[in-house]
Short mmCIF file of C-alpha atoms and ligand atoms in Angstrom, two decimals:
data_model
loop_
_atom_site.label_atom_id
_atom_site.label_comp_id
_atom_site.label_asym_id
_atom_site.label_seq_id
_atom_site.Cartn_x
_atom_site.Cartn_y
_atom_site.Cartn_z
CA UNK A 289 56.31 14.99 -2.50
CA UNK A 290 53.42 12.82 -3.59
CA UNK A 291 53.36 14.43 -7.14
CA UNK A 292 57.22 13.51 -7.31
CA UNK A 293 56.69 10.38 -6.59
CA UNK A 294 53.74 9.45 -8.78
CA UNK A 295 55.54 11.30 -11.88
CA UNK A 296 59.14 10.95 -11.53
CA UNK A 297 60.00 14.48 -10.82
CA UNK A 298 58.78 18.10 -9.30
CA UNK A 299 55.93 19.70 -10.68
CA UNK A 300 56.10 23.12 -11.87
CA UNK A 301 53.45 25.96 -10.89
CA UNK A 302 51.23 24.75 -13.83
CA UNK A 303 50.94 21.17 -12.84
CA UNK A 304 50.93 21.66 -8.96
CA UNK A 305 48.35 23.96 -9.28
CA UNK A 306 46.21 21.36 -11.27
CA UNK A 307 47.53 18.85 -9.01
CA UNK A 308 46.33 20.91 -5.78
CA UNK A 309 43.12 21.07 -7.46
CA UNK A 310 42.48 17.21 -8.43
CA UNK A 311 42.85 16.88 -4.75
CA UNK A 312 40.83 19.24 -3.51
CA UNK A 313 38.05 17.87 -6.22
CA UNK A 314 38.28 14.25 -5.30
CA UNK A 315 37.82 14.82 -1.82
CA UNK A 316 34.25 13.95 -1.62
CA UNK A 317 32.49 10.21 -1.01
CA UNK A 318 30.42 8.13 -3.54
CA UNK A 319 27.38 7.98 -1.29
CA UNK A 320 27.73 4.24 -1.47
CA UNK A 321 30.81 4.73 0.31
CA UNK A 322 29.38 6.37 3.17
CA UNK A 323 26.44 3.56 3.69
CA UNK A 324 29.20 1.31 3.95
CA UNK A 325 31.62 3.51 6.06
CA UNK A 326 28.44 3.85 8.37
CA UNK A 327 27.85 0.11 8.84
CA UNK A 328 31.18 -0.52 10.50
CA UNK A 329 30.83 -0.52 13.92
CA UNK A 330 32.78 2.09 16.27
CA UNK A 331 34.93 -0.75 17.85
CA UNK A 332 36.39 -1.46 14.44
CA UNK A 333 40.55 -0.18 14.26
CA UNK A 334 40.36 2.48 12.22
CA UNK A 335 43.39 0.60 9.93
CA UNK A 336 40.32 -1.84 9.11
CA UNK A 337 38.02 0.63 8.39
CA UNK A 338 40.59 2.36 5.78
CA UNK A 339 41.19 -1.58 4.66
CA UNK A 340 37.59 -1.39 4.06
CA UNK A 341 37.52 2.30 2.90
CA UNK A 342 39.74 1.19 -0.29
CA UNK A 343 38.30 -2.32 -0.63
CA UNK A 344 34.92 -0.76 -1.60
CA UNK A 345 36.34 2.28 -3.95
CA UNK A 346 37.42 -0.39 -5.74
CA UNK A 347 34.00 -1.93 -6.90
CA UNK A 348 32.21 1.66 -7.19
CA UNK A 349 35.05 3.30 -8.85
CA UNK A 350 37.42 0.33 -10.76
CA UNK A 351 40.02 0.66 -12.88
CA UNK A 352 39.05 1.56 -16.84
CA UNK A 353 40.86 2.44 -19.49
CA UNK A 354 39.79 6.24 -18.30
CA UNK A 355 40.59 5.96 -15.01
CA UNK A 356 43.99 4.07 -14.21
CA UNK A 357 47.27 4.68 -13.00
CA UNK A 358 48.44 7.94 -11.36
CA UNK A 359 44.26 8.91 -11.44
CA UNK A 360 43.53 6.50 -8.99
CA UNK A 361 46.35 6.86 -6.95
CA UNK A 362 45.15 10.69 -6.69
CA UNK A 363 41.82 10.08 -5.85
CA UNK A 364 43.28 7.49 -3.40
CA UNK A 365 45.60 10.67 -2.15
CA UNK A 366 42.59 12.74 -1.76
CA UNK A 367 39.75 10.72 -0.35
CA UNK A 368 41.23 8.25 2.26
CA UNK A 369 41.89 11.35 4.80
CA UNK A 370 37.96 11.95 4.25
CA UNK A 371 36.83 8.07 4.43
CA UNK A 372 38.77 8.05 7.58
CA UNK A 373 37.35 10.98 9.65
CA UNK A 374 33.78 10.31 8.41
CA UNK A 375 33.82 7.10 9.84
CA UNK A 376 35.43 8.67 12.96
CA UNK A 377 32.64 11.12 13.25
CA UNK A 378 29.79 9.02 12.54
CA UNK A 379 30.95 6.18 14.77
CA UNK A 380 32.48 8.29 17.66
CA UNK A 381 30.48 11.03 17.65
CA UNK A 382 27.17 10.14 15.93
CA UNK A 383 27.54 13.14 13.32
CA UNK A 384 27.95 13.12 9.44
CA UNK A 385 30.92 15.18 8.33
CA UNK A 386 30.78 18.25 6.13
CA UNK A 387 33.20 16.68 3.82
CA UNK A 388 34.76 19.80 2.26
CA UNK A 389 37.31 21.65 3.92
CA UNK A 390 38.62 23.81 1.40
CA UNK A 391 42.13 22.93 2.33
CA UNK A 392 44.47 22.06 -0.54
CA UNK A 393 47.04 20.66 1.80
CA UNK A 394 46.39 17.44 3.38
CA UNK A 395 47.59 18.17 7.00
CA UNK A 396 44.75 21.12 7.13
CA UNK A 397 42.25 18.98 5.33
CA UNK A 398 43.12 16.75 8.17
CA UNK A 399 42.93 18.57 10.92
CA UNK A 400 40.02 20.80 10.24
CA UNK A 401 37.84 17.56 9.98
CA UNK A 402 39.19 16.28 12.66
CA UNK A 403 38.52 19.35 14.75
CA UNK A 404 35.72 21.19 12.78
CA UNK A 405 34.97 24.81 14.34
CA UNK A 406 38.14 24.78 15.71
CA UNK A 407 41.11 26.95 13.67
CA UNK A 408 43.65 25.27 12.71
CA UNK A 409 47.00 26.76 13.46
CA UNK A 410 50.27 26.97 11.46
CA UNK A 411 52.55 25.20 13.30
CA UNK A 412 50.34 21.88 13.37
CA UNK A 413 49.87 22.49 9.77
CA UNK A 414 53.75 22.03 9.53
CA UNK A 415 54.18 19.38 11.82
CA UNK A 416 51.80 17.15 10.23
CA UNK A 417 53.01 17.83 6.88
CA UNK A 418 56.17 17.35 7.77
CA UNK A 419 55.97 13.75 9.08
CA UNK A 420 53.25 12.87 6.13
CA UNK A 421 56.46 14.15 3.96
CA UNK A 422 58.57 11.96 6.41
CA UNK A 423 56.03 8.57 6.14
CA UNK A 424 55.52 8.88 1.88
CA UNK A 425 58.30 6.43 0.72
CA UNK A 426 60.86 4.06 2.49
CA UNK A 427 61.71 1.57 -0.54
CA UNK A 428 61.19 -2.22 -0.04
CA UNK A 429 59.52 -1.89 3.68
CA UNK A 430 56.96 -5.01 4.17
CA UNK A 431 53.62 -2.75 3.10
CA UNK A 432 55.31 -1.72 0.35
CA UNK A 433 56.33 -5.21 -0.59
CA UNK A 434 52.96 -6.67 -0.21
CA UNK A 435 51.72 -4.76 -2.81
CA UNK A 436 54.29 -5.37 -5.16
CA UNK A 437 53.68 -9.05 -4.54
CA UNK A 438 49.77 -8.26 -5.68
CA UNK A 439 50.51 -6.05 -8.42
CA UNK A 440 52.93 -9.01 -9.78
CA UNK A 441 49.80 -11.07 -10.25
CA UNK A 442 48.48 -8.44 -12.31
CA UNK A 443 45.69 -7.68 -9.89
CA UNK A 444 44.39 -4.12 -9.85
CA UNK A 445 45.57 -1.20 -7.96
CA UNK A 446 42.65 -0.89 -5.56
CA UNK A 447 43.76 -4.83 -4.28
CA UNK A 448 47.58 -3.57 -4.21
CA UNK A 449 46.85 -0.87 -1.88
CA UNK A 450 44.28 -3.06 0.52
CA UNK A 451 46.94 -5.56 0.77
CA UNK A 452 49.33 -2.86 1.66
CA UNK A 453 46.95 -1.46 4.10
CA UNK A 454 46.61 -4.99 6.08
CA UNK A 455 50.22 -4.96 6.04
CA UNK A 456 51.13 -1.88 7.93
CA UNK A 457 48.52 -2.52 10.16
CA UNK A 458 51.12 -4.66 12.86
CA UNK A 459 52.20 -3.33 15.74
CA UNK A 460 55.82 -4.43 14.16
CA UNK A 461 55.67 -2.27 11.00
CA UNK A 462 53.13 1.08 11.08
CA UNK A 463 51.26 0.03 14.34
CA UNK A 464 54.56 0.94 16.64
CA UNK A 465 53.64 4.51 16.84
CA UNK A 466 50.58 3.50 18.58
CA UNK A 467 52.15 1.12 21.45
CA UNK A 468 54.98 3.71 21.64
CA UNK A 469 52.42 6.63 23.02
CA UNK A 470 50.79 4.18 24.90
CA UNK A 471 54.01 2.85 26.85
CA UNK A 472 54.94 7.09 26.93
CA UNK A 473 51.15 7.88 28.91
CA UNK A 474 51.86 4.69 31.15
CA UNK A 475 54.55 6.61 32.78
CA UNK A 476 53.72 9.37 35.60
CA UNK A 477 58.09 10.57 35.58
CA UNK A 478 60.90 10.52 33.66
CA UNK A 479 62.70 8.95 37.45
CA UNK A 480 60.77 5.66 37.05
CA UNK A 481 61.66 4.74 32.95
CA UNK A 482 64.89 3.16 33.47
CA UNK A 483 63.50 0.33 35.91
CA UNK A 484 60.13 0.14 33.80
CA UNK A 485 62.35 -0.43 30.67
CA UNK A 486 64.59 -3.04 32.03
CA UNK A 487 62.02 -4.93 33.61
CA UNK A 488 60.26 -4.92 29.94
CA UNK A 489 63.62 -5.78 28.75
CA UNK A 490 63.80 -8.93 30.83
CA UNK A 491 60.60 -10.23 30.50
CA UNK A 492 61.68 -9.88 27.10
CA UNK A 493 59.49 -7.70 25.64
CA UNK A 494 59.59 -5.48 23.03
CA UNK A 495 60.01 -1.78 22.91
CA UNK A 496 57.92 0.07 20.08
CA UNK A 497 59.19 2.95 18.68
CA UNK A 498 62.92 0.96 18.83
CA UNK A 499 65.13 -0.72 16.34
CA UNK A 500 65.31 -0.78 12.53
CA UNK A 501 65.44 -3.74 9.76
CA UNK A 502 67.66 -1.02 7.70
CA UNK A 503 68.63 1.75 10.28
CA UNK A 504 70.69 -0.24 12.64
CA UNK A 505 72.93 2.85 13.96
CA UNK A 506 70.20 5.50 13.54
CA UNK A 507 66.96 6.74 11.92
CA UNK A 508 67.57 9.84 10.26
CA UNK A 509 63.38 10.89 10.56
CA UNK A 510 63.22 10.48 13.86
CA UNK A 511 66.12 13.90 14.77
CA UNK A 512 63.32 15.56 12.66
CA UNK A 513 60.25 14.27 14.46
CA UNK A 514 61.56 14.60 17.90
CA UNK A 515 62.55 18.38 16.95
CA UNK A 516 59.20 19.38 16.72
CA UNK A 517 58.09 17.01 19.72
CA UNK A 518 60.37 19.16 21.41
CA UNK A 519 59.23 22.71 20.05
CA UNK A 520 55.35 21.98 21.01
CA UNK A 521 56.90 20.08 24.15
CA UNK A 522 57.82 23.96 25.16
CA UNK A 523 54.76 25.44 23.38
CA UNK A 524 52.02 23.43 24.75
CA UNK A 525 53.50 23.01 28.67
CA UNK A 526 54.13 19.60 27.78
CA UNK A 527 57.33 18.91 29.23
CA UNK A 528 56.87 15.91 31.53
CA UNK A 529 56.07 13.56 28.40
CA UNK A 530 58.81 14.66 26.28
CA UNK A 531 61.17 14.46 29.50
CA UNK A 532 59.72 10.31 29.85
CA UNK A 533 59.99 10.21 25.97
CA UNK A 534 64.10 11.13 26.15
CA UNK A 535 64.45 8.83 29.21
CA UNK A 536 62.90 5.98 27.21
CA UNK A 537 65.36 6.87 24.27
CA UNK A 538 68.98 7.04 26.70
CA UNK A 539 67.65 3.81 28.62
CA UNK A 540 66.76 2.02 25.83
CA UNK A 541 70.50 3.05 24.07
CA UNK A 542 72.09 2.30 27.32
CA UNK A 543 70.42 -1.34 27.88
CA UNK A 544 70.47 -2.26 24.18
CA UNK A 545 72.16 0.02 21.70
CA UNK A 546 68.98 0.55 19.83
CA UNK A 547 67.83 3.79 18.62
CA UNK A 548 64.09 5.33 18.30
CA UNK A 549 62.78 5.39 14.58
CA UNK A 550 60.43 7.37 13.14
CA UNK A 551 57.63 6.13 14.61
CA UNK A 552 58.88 6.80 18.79
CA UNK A 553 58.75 10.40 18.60
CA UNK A 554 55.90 10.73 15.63
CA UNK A 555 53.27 9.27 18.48
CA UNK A 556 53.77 12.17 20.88
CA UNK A 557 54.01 14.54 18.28
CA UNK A 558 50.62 13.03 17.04
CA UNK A 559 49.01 13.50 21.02
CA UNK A 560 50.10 17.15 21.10
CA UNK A 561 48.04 17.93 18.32
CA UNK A 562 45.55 16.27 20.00
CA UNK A 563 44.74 13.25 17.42
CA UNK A 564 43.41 10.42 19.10
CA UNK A 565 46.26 7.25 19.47
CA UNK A 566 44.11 4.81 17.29
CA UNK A 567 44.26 7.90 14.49
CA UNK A 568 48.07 7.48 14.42
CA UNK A 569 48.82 4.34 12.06
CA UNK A 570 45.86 5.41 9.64
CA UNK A 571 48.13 8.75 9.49
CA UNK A 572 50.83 6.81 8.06
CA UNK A 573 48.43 5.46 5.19
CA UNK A 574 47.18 8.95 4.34
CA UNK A 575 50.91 9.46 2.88
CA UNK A 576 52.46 6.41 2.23
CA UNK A 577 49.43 5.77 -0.06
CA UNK A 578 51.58 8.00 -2.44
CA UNK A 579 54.46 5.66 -1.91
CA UNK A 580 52.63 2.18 -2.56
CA UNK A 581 51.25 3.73 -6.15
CA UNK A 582 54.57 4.76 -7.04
CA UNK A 583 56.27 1.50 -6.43
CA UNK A 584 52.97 -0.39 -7.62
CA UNK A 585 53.05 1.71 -10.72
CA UNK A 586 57.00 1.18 -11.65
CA UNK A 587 56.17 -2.91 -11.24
CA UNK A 588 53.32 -2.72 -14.04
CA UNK A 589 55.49 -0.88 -16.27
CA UNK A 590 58.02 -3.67 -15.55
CA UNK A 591 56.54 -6.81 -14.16
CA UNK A 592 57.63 -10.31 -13.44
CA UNK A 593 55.03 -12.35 -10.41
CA UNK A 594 56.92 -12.32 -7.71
CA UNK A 595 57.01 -16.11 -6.71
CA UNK A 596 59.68 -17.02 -3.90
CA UNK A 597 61.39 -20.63 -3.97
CA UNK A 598 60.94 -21.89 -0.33
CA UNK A 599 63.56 -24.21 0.76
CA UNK A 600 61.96 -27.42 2.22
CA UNK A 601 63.32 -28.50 5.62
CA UNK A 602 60.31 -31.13 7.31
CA UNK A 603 60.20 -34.69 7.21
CA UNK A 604 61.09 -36.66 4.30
CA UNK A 605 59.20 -39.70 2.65
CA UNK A 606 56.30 -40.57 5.50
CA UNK A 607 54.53 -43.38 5.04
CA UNK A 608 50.75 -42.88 4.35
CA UNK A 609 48.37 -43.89 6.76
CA UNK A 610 44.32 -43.94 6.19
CA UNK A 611 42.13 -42.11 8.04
CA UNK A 612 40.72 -44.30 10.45
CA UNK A 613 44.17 -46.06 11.22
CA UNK A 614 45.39 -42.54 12.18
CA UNK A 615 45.36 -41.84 15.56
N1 COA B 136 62.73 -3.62 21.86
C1 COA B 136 63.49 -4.54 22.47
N2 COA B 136 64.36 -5.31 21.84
C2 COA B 136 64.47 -5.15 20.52
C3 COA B 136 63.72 -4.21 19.80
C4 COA B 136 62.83 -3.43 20.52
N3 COA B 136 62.09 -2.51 19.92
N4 COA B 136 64.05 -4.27 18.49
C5 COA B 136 64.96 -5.21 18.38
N5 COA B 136 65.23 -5.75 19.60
C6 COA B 136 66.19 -6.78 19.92
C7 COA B 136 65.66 -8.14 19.52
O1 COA B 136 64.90 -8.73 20.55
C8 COA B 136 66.95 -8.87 19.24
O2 COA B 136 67.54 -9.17 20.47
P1 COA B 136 68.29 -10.56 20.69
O3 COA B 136 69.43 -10.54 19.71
O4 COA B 136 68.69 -10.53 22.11
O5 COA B 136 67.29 -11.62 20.37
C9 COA B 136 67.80 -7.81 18.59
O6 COA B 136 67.34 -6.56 19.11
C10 COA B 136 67.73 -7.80 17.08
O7 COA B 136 66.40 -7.55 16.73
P2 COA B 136 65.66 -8.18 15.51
O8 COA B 136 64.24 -8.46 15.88
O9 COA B 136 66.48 -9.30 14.93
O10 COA B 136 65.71 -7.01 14.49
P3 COA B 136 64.88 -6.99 13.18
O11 COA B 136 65.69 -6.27 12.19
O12 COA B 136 64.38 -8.34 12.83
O13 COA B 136 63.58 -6.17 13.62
C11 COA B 136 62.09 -4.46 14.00
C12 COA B 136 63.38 -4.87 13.30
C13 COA B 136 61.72 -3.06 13.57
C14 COA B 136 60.95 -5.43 13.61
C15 COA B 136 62.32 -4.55 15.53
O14 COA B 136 63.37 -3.68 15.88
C16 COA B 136 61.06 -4.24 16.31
O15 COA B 136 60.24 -5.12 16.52
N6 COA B 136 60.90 -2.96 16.75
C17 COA B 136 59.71 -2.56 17.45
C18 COA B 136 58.59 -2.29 16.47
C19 COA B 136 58.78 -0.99 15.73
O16 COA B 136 59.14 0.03 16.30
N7 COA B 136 58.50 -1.05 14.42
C20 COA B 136 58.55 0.14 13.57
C21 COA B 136 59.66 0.02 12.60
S1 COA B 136 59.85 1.52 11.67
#
């Protein structure tokens, strides 16, 4: 998927194998990188510390006229899962990562830092693969805009992607999936959603995991999502969750006709493979990082600065008054 959409179409075996392999070689940190990773303090979001993660890159490995373009966004592809669970380690568990996995795919490059010593099984593999597939590309989201409104200044890609990062960081765009588990664990029973809802509802507050700028009937990702929610539901004797999970989903449809995207169902699915909640948004950078090059990559081959007209609607001629008359 992310080879597709940094090059306009499917690799064959030739070039995904070479792909497969720039990955798997540009998985490693500039030891700069780590001093810095190690400074940030273990209270930091780990959105920041990604924020930060690609900030950096950018001043120890900038753009030249050998490395550019889809290069960058590669390395991007390959080291951010590694900048993110070497923090993670270091900070949370006071241990420097071995920062090879051996994996080509990201999900088990992933996971097996994430969990080192621990074997990594198939169907994880899969479901975390699948919803990286899921998170890659969703056209003109706000993340996604961002960074074609820094590319359209002609800054480099490195700023692009930072700005993109910052973006997706609110609760309102990638940081739903977070608040969605949390509301999920809040609950003891699937009996006591519908009055927890509607009392949310009235006070009203907002429901992550719900609604859609574009999807206003239905998120297609989230049938997929909640499918495997479902399967490791039954596989991990997880049923109670998934049961509060659905009851969230036919209140919320009942009360206010709004439908779980992607990000409802990807939280749980996230817990059962046993990823800690703060984990979950940074997730959603590891693959939409392929998305943000692609689109940041088509406006340099085509740009115009993207400069919005703003249609004034404040007061009118005021009369000036100096400082010390003001009051
Ligand atoms: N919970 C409760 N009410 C919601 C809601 C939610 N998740 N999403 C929308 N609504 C309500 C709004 O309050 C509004 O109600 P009103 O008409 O009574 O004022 C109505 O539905 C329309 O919502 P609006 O905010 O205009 O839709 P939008 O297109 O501007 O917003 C989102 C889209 C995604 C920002 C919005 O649905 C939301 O905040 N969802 C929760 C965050 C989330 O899951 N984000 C991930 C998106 S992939």
């Amino acid at each position: 998927m992310a080879y597709l959409l940094l090059n306009g179409a499917l690799p064959n075996s030739s070039q995904y194998q070479k792909f497969l392999e720039e990955l798997k070689g540009g998985r490693s940190l500039p030891p700069r990188l780590r001093t810095v990773l190690e400074q940030l303090p273990s209270t930091t979001h780990p959105m920041y510390v990604l924020r930060t993660a690609v900030s950096a890159l950018g001043c120890m490995e900038p753009e030249s006229n050998e490395r550019q373009g889809v290069k960058v966004a590669t390395r991007l592809l390959a080291i951010l899962p590694t900048c993110l669970l070497y923090w993670y380690q270091f900070a949370h568990h006071g241990h420097r990562i071995e920062e090879e996995s051996g994996a080509t795919d990201i999900a088990s490059h992933f996971l097996t830092l994430l969990h080192p010593g621990y074997k990594i099984d198939e169907t994880s593999v899969l479901a975390l693969n699948t919803t990286l597939i899921l998170y890659a590309e969703h056209e003109f989201n706000a993340s996604t805009f961002a960074a074609r409104v820094t590319t359209g200044t002609a800054a480099d890609i490195y700023s692009a992607v930072t700005t993109a990062i910052g973006t997706l960081s609110g609760p309102l765009h990638g940081g739903a999936n977070e608040e969605a588990m949390e509301l999920i664990a809040s609950m003891s029973n699937a009996a006591e959603v519908p009055d927890r809802i509607r009392k949310m509802l009235a006070a009203k507050e907002k429901i992550m995991g719900f609604g859609h700028r574009v999807y206003k009937q239905h998120d297609p990702r989230s049938d997929i999502v909640k499918e495997l929610v479902q399967r490791f539901a039954q596989e991990k004797g997880r049923a109670q969750q998934f049961e509060i999970a659905q009851a969230i989903e036919q209140t919320m449809l009942q009360e206010k006709k709004l439908y779980p995207n992607v990000d409802f169902y990807a939280g749980l699915l996230y817990h059962f493979l046993d990823i800690p909640s703060g984990l979950f948004t940074p997730i959603f950078v590891l693959s939409r990082v392929s998305g943000w090059c692609a689109h940041i990559l088509e406006q340099r081959a085509d740009n115009r600065l993207i400069r919005p007209v703003a249609e004034y609607v404040g007061p009118t001629m005021q009369p000036f008054i100096a400082l010390a008359d003001r009051k």
